[in-house]
Tab-separated table of C-alpha atoms in Angstrom:
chain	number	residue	atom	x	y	z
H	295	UNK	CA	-16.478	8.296	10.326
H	296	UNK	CA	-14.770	5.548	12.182
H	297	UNK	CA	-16.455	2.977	10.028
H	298	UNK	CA	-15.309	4.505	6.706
H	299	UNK	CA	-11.591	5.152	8.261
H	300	UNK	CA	-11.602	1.456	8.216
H	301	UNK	CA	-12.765	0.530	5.474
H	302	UNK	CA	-10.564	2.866	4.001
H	303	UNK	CA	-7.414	1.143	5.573
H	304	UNK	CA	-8.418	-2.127	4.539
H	305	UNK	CA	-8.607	-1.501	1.117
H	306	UNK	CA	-5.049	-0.297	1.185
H	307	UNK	CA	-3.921	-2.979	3.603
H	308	UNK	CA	-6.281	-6.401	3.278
H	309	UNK	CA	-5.707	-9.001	0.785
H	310	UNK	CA	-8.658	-10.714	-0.490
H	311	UNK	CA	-10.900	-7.590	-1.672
H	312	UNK	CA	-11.774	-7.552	-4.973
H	313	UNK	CA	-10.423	-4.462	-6.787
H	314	UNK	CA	-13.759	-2.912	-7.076
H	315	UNK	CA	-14.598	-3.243	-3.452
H	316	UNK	CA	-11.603	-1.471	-2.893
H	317	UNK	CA	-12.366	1.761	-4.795
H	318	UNK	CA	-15.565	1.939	-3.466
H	319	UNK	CA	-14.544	2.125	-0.174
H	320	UNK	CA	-11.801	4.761	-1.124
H	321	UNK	CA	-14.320	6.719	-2.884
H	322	UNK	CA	-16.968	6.614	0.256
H	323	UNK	CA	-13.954	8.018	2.595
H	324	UNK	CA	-13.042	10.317	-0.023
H	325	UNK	CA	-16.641	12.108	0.000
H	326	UNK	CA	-17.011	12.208	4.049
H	327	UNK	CA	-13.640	14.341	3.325
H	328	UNK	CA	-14.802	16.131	1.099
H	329	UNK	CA	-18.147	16.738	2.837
H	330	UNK	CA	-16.426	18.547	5.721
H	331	UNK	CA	-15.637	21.535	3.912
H	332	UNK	CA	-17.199	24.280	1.793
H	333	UNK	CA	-15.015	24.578	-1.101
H	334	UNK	CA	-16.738	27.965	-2.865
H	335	UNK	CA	-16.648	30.080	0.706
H	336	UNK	CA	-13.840	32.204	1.827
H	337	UNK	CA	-11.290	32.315	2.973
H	338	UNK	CA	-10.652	28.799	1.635
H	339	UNK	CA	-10.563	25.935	4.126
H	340	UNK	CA	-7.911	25.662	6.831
H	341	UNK	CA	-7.382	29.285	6.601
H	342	UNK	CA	-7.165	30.704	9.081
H	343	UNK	CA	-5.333	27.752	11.248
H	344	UNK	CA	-4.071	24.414	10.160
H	345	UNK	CA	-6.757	21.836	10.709
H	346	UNK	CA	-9.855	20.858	8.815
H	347	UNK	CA	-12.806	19.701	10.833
H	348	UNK	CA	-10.255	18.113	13.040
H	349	UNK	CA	-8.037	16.810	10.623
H	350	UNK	CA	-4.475	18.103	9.690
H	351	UNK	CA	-4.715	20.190	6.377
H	352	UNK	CA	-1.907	18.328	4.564
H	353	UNK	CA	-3.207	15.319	5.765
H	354	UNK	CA	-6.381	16.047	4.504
H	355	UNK	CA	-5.418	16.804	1.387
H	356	UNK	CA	-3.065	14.136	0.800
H	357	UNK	CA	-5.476	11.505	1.550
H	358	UNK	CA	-8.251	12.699	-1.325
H	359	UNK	CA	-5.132	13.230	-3.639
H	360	UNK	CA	-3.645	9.502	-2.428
H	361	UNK	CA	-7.214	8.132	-3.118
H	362	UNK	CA	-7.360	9.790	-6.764
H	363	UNK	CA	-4.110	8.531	-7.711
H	364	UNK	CA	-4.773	5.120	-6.260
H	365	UNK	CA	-7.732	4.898	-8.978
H	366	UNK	CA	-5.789	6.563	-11.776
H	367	UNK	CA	-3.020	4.020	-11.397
H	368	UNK	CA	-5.540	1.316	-12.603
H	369	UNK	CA	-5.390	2.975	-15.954
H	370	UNK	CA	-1.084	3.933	-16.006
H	371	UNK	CA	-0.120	0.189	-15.197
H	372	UNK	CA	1.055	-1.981	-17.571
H	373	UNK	CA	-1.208	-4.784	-16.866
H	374	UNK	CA	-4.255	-2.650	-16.119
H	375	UNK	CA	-3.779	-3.424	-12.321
H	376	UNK	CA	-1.911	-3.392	-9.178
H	377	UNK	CA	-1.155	-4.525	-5.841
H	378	UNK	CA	-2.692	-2.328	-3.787
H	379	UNK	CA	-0.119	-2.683	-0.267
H	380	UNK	CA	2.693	-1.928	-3.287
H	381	UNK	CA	1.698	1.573	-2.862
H	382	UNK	CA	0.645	1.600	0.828
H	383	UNK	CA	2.722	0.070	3.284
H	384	UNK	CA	4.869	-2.577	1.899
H	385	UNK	CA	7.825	-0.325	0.696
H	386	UNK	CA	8.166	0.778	4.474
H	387	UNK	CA	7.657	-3.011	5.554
H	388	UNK	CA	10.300	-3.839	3.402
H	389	UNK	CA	12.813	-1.346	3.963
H	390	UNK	CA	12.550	-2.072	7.744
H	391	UNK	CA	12.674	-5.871	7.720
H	392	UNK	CA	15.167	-5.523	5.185
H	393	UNK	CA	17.332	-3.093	8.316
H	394	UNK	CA	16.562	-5.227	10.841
H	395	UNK	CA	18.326	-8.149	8.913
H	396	UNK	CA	21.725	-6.563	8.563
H	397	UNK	CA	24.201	-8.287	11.049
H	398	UNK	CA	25.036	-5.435	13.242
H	399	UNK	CA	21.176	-4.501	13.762
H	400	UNK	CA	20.181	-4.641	17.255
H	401	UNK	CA	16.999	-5.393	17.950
H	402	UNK	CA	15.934	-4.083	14.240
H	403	UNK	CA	17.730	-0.524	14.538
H	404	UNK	CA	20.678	-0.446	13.262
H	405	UNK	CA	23.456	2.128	15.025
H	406	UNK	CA	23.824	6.057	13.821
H	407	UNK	CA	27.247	4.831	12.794
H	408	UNK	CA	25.690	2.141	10.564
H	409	UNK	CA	23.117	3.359	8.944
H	410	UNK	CA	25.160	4.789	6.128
H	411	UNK	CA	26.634	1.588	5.268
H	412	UNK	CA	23.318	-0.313	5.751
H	413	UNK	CA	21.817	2.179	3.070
H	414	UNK	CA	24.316	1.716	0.789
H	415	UNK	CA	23.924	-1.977	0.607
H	416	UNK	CA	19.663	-2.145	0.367
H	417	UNK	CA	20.590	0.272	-2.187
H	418	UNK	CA	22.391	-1.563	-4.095
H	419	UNK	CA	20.418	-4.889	-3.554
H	420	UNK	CA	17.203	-3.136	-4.762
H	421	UNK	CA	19.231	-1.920	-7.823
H	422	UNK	CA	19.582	-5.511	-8.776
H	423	UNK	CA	16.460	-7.109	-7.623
H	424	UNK	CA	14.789	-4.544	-9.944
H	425	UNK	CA	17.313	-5.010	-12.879
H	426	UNK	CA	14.912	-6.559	-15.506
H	427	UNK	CA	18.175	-7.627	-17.354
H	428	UNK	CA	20.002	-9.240	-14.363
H	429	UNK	CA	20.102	-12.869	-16.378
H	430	UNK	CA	19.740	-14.737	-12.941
H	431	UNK	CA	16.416	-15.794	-10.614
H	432	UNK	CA	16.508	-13.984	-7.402
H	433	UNK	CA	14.328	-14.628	-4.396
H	434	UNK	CA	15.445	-13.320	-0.721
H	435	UNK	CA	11.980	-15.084	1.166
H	436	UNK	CA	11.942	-18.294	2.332
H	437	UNK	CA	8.773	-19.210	0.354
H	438	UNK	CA	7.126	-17.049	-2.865
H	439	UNK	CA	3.744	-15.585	-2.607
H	440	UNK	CA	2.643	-15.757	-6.477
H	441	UNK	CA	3.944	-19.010	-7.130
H	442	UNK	CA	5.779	-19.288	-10.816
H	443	UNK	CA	2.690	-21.816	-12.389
H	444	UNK	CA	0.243	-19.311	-10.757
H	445	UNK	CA	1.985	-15.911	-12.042
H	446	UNK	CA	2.572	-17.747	-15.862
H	447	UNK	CA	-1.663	-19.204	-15.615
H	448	UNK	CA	-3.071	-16.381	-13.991
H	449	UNK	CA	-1.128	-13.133	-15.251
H	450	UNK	CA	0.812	-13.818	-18.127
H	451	UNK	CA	3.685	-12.169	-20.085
H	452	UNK	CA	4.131	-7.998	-19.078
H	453	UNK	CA	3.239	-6.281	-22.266
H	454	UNK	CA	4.887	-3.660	-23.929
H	455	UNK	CA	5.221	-0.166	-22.061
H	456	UNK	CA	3.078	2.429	-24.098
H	457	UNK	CA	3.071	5.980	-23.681
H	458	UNK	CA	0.770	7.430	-20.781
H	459	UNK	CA	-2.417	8.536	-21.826
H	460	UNK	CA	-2.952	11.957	-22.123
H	461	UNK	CA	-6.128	12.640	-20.525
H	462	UNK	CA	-7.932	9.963	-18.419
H	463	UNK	CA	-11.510	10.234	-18.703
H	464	UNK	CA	-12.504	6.484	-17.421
H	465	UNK	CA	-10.942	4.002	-15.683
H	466	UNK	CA	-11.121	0.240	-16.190
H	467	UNK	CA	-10.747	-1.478	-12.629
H	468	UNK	CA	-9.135	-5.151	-12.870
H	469	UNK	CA	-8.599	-7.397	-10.096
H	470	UNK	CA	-5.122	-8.253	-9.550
H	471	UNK	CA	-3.691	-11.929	-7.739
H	472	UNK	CA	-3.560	-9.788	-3.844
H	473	UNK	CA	-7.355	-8.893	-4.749
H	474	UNK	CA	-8.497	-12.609	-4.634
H	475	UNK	CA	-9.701	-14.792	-2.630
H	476	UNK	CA	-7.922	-17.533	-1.967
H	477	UNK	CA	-5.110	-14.514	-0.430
H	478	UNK	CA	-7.915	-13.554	2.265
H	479	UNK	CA	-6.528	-14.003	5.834
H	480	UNK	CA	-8.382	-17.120	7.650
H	481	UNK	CA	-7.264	-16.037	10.657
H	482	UNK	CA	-5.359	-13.207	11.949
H	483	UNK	CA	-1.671	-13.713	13.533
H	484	UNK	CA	-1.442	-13.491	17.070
H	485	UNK	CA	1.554	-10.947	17.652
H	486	UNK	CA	4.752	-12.570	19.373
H	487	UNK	CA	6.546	-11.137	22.057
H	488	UNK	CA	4.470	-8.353	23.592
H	489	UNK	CA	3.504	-8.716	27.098
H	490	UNK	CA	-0.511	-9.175	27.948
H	491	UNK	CA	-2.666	-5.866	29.230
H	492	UNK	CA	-2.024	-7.702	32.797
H	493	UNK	CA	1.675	-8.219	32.389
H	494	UNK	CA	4.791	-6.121	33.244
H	495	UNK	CA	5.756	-4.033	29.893
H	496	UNK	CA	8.691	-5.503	28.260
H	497	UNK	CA	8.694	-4.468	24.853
H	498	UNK	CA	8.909	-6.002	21.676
């Protein structure tokens, strides 16, 4: 199980993996799940008690449900595809960075007295950076990760919103710009500021 926990993950997380890759390693997890239960006995699973073959029932069943919708979104989005980590764990990447920027963060937290404030203004920042009628070019990173010529080659105009389908009863996979390639780590970053094993502790 170890093996497929990973390879779980790194769909979610890795760039580099084409889109079909990725569901196929969702799926694999999503059947050792499903394999540890008996869903036609009773009483139904995690009854009595709150734990499946180990797991947590909720988180149990939030995972297979996180791995269907994953797949579904394939067919909901407007370009047929997605980034995967949009869905995962860039939003809470994001919102933290995006905290540990304000000016009266310490050390990335900000104060209990703060937080309201802080709120209020990545509110109102995401408000605009997802205005599609803003009129004005808005980057906060120092560098883009989709260049401009690369998004305008490679992806092309957003078309038209259309209704959702009503029933789903195949889904198209298509790679999107995080699945290729050329966005595969070549090495991984060596983290900064964390003592060694053989070091005092001293934080972050």
């Amino acid at each position: 199980p170890v093996l497929k926990i990973r390879e779980w993950f790194e769909a979610n997380d890795s760039p580099g993996l084409d889109a079909l890759e990725r569901c196929r390693r969702k799926l694999r997890y999503k059947e050792y799940l499903m394999g540890l239960v008996n869903l036609g006995s009773f009483p139904p699973p995690g009854v009595p008690g709150m734990f499946i073959s180990g797991y947590p029932k909720t988180l149990w069943e939030s995972t297979i449900a996180g791995i269907d919708c994953d797949i579904y979104l394939y067919s909901l989005c407007r370009r047929g595809t997605y980034n995967s980590r949009a869905v995962s764990s860039q939003p809470c990447e994001g919102l933290f960075s995006s905290l540990a920027a304000m000016p009266g963060s310490r050390n990335g937290c900000p104060t209990a007295a703060q937080l309201e404030s802080d709120m209020a203004k990545l509110t109102g920042e995401a408000i605009v950076r997802q205005d599609p009628a803003r009129g004005f070019s808005l980057r906060l990173s120092n560098a883009p990760v989709y260049p401009q010529t690369v998004l305008e080659k490679d992806v092309g105009k957003l078309p038209s919103p259309l209704d959702p389908p009503a029933y789903i009863d195949a889904v198209e996979v298509k790679d999107h710009l995080f699945d290729s390639k050329n966005r595969r780590r070549r090495k991984q970053a060596v983290p900064k500021g964390i003592s060694a094993l053989h070091q005092t502790a001293r934080g972050v």
